[in-house]
mmCIF file of C-alpha atoms and ligand atoms in Angstrom:
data_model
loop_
_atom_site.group_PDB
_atom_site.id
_atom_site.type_symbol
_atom_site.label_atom_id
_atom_site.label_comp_id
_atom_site.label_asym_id
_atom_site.label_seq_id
_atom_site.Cartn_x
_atom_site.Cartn_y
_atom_site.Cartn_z
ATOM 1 C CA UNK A 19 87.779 95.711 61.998
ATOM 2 C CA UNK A 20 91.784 96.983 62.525
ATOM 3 C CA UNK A 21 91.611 100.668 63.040
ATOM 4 C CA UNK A 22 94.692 101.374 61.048
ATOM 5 C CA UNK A 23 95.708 99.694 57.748
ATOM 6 C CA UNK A 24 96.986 96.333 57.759
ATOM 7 C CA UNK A 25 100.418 95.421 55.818
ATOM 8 C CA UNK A 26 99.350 92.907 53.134
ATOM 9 C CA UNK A 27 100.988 89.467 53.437
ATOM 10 C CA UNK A 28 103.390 90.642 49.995
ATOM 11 C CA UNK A 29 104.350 93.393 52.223
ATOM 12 C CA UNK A 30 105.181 91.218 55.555
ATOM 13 C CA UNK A 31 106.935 88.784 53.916
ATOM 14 C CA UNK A 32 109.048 91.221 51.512
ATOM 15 C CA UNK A 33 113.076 91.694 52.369
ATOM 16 C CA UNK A 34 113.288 94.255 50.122
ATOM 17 C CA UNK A 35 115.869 97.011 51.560
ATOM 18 C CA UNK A 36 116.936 94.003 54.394
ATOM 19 C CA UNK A 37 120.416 92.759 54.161
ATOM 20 C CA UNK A 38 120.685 89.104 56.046
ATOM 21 C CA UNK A 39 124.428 87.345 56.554
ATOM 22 C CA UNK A 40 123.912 83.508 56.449
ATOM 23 C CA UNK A 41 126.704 81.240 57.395
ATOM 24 C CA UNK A 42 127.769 78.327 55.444
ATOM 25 C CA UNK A 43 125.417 79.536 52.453
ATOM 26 C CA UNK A 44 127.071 77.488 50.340
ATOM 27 C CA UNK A 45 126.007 74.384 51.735
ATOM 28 C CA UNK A 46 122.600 71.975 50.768
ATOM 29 C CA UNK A 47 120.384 73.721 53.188
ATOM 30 C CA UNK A 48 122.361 77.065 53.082
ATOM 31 C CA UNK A 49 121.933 77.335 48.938
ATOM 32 C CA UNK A 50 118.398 77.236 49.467
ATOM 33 C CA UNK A 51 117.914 79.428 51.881
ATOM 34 C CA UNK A 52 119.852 82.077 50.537
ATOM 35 C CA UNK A 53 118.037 81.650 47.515
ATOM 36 C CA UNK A 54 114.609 82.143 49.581
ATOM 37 C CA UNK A 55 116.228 85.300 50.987
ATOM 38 C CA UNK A 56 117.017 87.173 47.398
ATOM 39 C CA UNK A 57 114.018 85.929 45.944
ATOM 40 C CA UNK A 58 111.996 87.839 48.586
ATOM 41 C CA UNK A 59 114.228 90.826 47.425
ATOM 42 C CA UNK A 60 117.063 91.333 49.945
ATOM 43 C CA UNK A 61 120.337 91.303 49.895
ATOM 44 C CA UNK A 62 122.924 88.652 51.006
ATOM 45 C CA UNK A 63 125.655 88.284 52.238
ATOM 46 C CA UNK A 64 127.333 84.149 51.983
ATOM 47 C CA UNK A 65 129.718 83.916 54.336
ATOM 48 C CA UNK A 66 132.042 80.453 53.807
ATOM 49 C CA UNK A 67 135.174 79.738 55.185
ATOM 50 C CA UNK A 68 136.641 80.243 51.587
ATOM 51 C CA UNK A 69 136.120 84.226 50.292
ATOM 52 C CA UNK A 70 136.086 82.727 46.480
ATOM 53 C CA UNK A 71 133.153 80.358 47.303
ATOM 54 C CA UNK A 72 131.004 82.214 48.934
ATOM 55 C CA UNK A 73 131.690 84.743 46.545
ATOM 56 C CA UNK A 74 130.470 82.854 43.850
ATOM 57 C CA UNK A 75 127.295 81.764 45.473
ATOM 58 C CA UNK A 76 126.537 85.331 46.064
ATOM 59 C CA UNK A 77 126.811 85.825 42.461
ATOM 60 C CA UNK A 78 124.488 83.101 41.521
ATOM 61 C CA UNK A 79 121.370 84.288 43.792
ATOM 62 C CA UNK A 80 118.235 86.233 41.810
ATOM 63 C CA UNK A 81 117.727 90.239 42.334
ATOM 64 C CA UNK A 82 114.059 90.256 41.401
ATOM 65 C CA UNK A 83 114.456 94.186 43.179
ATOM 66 C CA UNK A 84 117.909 94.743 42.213
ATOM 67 C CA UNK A 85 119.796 93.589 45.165
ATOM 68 C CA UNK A 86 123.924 93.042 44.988
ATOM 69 C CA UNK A 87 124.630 90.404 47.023
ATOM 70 C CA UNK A 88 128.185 89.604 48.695
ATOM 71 C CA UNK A 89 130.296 87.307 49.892
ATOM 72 C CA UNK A 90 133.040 87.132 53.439
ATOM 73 C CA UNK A 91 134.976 84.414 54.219
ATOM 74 C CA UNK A 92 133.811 83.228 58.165
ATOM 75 C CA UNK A 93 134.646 80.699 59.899
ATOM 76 C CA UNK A 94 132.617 80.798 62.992
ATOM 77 C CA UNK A 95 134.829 78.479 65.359
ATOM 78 C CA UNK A 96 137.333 81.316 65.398
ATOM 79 C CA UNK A 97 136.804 84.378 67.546
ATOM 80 C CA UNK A 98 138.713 86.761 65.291
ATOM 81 C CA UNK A 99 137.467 85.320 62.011
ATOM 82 C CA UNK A 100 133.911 85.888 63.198
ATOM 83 C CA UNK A 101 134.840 89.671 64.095
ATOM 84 C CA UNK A 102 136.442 90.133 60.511
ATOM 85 C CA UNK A 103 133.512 88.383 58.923
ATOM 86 C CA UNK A 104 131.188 90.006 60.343
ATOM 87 C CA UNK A 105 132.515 93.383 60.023
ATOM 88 C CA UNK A 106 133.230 92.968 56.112
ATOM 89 C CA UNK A 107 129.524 91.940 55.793
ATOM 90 C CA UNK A 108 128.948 95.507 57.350
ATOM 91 C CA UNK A 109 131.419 97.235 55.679
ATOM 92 C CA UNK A 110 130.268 95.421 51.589
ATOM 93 C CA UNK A 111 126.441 95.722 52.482
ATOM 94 C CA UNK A 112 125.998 98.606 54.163
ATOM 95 C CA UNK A 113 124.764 97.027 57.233
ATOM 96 C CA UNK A 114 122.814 93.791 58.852
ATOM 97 C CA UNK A 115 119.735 93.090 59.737
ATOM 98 C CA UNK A 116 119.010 89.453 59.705
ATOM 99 C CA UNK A 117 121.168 86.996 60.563
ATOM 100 C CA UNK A 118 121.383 83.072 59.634
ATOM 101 C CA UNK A 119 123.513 80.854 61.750
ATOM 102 C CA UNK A 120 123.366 77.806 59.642
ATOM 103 C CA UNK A 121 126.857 76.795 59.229
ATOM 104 C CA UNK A 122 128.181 73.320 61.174
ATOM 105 C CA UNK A 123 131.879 72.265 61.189
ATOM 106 C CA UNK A 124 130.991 68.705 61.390
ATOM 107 C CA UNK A 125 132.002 65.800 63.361
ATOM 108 C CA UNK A 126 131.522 61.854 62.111
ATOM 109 C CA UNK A 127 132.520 60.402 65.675
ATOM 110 C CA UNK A 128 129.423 58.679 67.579
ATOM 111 C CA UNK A 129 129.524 58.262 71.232
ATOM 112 C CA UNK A 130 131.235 55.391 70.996
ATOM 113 C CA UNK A 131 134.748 56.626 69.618
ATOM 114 C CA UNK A 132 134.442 60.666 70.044
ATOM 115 C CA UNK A 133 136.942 61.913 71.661
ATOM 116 C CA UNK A 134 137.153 64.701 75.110
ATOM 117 C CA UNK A 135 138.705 66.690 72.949
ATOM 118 C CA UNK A 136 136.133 66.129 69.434
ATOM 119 C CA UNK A 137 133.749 67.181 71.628
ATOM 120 C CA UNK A 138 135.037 69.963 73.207
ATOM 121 C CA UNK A 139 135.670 71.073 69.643
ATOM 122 C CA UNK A 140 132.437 70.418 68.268
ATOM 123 C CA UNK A 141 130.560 72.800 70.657
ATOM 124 C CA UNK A 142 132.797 76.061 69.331
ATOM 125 C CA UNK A 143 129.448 75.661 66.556
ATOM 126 C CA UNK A 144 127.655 76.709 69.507
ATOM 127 C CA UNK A 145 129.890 79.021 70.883
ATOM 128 C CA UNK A 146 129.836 81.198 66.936
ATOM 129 C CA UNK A 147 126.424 81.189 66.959
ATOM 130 C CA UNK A 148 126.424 82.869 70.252
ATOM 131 C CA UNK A 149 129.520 85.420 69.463
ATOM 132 C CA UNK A 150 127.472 86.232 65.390
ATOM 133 C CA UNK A 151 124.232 86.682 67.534
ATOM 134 C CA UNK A 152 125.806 89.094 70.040
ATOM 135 C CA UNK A 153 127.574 91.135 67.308
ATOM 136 C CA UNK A 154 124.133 91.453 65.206
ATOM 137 C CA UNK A 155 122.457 92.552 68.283
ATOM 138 C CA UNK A 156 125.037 95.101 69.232
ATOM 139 C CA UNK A 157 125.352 96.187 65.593
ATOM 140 C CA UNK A 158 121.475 96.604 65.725
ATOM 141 C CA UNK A 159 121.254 98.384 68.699
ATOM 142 C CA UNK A 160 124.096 101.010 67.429
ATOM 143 C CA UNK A 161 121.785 101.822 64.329
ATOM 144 C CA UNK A 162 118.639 101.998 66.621
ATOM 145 C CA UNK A 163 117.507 99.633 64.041
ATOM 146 C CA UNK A 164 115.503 95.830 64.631
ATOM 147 C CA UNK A 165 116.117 92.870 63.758
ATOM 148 C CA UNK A 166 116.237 89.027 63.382
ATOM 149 C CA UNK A 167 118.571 86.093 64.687
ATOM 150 C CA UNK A 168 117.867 83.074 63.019
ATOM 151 C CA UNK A 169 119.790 79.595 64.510
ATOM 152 C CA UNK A 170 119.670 76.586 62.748
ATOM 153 C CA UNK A 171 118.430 73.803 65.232
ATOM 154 C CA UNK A 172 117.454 70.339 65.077
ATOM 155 C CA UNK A 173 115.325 67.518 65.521
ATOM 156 C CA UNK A 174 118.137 65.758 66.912
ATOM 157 C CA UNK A 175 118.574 68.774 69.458
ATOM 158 C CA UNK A 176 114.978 67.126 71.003
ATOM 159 C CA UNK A 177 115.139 63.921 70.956
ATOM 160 C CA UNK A 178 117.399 60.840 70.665
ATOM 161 C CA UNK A 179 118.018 59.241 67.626
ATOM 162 C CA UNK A 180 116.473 55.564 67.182
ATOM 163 C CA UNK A 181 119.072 53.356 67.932
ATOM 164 C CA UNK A 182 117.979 51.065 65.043
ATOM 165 C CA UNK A 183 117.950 53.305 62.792
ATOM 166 C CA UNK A 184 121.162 53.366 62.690
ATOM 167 C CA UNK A 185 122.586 49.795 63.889
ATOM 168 C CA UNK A 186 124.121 47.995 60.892
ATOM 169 C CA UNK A 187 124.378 50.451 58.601
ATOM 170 C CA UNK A 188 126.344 53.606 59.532
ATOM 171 C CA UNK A 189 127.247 55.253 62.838
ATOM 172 C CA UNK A 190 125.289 56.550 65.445
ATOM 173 C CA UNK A 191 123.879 60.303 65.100
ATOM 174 C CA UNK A 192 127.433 62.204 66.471
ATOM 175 C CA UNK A 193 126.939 62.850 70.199
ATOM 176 C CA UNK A 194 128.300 66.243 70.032
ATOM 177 C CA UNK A 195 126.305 67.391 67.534
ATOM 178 C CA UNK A 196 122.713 66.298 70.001
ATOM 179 C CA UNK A 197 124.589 68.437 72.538
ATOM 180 C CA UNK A 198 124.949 71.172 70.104
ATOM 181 C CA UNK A 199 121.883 71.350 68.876
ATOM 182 C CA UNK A 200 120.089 70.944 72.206
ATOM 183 C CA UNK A 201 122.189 74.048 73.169
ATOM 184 C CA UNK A 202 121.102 75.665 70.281
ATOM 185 C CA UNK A 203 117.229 75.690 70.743
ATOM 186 C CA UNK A 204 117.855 76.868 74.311
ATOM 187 C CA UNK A 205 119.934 79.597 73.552
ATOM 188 C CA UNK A 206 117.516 80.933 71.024
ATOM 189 C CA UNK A 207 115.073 80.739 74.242
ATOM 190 C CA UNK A 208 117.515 82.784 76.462
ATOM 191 C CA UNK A 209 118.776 85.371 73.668
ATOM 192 C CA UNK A 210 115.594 86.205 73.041
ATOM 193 C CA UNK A 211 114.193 87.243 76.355
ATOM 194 C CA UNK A 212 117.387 89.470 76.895
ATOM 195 C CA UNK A 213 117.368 90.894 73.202
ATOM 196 C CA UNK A 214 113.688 91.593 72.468
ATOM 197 C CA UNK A 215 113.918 95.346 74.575
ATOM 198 C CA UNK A 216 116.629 95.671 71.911
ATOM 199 C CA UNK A 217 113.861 94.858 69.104
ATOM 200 C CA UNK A 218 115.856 91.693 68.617
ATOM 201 C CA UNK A 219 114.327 88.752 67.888
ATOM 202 C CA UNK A 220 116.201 85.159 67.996
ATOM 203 C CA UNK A 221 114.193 82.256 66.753
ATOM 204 C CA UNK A 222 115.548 78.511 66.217
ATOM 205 C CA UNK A 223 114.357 76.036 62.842
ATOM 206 C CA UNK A 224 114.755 72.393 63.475
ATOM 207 C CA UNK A 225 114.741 70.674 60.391
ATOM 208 C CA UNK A 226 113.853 66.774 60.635
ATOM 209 C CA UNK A 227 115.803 64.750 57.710
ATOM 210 C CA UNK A 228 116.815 66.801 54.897
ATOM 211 C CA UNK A 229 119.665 64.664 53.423
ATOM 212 C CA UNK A 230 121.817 65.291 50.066
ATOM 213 C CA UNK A 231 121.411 62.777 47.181
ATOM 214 C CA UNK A 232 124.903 61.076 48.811
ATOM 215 C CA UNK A 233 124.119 59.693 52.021
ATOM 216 C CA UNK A 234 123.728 55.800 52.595
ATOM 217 C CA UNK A 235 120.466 54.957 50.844
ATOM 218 C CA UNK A 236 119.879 52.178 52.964
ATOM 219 C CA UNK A 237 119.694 54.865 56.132
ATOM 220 C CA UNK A 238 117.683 56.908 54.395
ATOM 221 C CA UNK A 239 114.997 54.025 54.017
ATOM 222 C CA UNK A 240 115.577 53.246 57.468
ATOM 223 C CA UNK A 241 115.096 56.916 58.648
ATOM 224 C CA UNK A 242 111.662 56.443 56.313
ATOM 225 C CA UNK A 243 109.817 53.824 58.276
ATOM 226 C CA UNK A 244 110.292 56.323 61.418
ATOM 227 C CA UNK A 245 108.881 58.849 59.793
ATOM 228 C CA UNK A 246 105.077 60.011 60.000
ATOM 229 C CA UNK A 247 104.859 61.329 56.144
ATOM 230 C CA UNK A 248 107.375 58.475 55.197
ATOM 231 C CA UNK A 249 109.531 60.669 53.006
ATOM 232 C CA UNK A 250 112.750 62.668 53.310
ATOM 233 C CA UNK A 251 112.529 66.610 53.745
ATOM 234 C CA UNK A 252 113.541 68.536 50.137
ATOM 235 C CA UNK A 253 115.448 71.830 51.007
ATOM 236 C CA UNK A 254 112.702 74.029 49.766
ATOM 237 C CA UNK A 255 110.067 72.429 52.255
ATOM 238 C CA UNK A 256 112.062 74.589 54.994
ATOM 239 C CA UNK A 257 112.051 78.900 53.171
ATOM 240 C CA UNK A 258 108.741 79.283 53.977
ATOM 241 C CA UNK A 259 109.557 79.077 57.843
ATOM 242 C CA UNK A 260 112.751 80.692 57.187
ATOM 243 C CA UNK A 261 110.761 83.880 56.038
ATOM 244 C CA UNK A 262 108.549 83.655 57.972
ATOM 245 C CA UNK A 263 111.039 84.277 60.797
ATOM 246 C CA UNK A 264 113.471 86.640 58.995
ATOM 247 C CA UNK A 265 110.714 89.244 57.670
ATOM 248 C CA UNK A 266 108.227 91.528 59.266
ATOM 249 C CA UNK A 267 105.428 88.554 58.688
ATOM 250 C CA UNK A 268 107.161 86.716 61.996
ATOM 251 C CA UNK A 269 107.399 90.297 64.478
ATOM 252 C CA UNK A 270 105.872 88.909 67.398
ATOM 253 C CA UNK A 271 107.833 85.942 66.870
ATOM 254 C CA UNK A 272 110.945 85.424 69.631
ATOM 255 C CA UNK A 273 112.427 83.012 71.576
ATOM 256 C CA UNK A 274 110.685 80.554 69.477
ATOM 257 C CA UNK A 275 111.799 76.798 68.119
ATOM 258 C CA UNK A 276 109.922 76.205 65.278
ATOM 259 C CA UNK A 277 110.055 71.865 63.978
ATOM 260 C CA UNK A 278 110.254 71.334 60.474
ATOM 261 C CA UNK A 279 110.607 67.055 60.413
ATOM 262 C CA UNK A 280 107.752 65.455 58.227
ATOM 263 C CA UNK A 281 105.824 64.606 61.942
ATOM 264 C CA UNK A 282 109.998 62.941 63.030
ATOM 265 C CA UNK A 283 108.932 64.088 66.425
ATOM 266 C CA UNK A 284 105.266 64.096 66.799
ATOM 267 C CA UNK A 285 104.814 60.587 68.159
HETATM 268 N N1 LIG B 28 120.583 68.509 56.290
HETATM 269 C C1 LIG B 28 119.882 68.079 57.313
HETATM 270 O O1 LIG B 28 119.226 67.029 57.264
HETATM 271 C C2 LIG B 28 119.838 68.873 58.604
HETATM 272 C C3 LIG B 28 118.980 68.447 59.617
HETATM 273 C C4 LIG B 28 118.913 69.165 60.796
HETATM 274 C C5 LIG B 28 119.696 70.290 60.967
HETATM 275 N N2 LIG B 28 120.528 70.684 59.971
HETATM 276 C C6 LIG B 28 121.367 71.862 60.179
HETATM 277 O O2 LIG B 28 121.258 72.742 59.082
HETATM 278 C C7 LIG B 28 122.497 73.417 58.880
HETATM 279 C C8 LIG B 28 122.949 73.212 57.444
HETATM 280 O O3 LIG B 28 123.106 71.835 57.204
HETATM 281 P P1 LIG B 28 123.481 71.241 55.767
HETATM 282 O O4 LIG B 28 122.920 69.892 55.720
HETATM 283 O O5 LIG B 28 123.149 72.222 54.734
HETATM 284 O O6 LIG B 28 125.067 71.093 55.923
HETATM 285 P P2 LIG B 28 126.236 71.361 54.852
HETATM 286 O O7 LIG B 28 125.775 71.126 53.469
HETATM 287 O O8 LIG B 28 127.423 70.597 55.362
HETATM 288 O O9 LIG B 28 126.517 72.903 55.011
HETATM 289 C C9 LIG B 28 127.091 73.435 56.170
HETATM 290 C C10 LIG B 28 128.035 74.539 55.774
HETATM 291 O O10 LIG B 28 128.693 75.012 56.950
HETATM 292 C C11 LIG B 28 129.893 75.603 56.549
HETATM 293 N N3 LIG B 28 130.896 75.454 57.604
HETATM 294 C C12 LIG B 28 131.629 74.353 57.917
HETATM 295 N N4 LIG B 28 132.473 74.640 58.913
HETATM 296 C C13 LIG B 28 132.274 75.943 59.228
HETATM 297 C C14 LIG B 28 132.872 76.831 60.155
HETATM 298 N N5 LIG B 28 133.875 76.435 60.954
HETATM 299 N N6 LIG B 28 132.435 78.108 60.223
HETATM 300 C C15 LIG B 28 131.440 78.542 59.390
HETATM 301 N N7 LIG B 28 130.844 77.753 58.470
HETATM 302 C C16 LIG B 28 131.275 76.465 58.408
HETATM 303 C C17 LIG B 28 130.350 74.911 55.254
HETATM 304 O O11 LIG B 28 130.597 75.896 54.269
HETATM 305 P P3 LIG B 28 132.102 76.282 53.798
HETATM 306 O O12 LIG B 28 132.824 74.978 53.585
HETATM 307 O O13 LIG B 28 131.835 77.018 52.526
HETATM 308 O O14 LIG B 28 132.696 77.106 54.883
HETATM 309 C C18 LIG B 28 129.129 74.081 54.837
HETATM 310 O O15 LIG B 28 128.745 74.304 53.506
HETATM 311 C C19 LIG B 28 123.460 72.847 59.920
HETATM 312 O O16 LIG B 28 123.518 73.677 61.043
HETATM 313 C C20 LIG B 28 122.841 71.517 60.262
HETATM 314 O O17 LIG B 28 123.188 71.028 61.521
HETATM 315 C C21 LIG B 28 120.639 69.989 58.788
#
């Protein structure tokens, strides 16, 4: 038997007082988990690289304990745009506590016609996860406060895509965006083991195939038959582990990479 009182599981997994920033919450993975965020009673900011939309999307989001949530404009390829960003969140909300980097300025170039310079360009994603993580953790450390980094990963930052799956239909997966992701997942690994004596924690999700209703639908099928449960992931499938990592219910959590991918990379 636990000597002291345990927190119930309402209690671990409740934001309530918690203010996270999530990049590109406008987006088809970013909607939802914003959404998961309020509904667990925090407050959020939506960063976008347009102040009006994100705006909007902040006023959209539940306050089941009264939360106001905000929105910055951010774009995270942009060293002084991520130091304004972050800094209104701060100044609108009060302060941060969790932060989502789930923004992507995308690329559609495979490795077959990306150029030096695409590519070059495509890894500033990585670079503003690194420079939002580093201001959180600072920001954290200044209120003698904890917190949670958050990094959106990728099945595709573990493994290869299937050639076939591809061939005859669209493009290849963009090679930039493997070496992103890859980069991503290990520098959740290294964050964390330099952040957690600031009571920092930096976690990675990889979601497997969570498409919107307008990709090629003969991909999609394609992507199907390499997939263990057969099915596309729905945005919802992936607040549980988002929550799981933002609240209190994921505190010995860190340095973690946590798959989401039907069973994508299981065989
Ligand atoms: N969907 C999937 O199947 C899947 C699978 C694995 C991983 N992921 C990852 O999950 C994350 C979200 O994906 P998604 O499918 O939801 O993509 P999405 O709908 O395209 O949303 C991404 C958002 O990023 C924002 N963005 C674009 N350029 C930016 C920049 N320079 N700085 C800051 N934000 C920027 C955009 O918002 P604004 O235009 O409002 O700025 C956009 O709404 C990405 O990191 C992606 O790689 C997705």
């Amino acid at each position: 038997m636990p000597t002291q009182a345990e927190p119930t599981v309402q209690k671990l997994f409740d934001l309530t007082g918690k203010v996270t920033l999530i990049t590109g919450g406008t987006g088809w993975l970013g909607s939802s988990f914003s959404a998961a965020l309020a509904e667990a009673g925090g407050t959020v900011v939506i960063s976008s690289r347009d102040a009006d939309r994100a705006r909007v999307a902040a006023e959209s989001l539940p306050s089941p304990a009264g939360a106001h949530h905000h929105g910055v404009a951010l774009d995270h390829t942009d060293a002084t745009s991520i130091a304004d960003g972050f800094q209104a969140a701060v100044e609108t909300a009060g302060q941060v506590d969790i932060l989502v980097n789930n923004g992507l300025d995308p690329i559609g170039n495979d490795l077959t016609d990306c150029t030096f310079e695409q590519f070059a360009r495509h890894q500033a994603n990585t670079a503003g996860y690194f420079e939002l993580a580093r201001l959180l953790r600072n920001h954290i450390v200044q209120r003698e406060a904890k917190g949670s980094v958050i990094l959106l990963g990728s099945m595709y930052g573990q493994v290869a895509s299937y050639p076939d799956a591809y061939e005859g239909i669209t493009p290849a997966s963009p090679v930039a965006y493997h070496a992103h992701k890859g980069g991503v997942i290990h520098l959740a690994r290294h964050l964390a083991a330099y952040y957690a004596k600031d009571r920092v924690r930096v976690n990675c999700i990889s979601p497997g195939p969570f498409p919107p209703d307008r990709v090629n639908q003969d991909m999609v099928k394609q992507l199907c038959t390499k997939l263990p449960m057969k099915r596309m992931g729905k945005p919802y499938e992936l607040k549980g582990t988002l929550l799981l990592l933002a609240s209190d219910a994921g505190s010995y959590i860190t340095g973690q990479n946590i798959t989401v991918d039907g069973g994508w990379t299981s065989w």
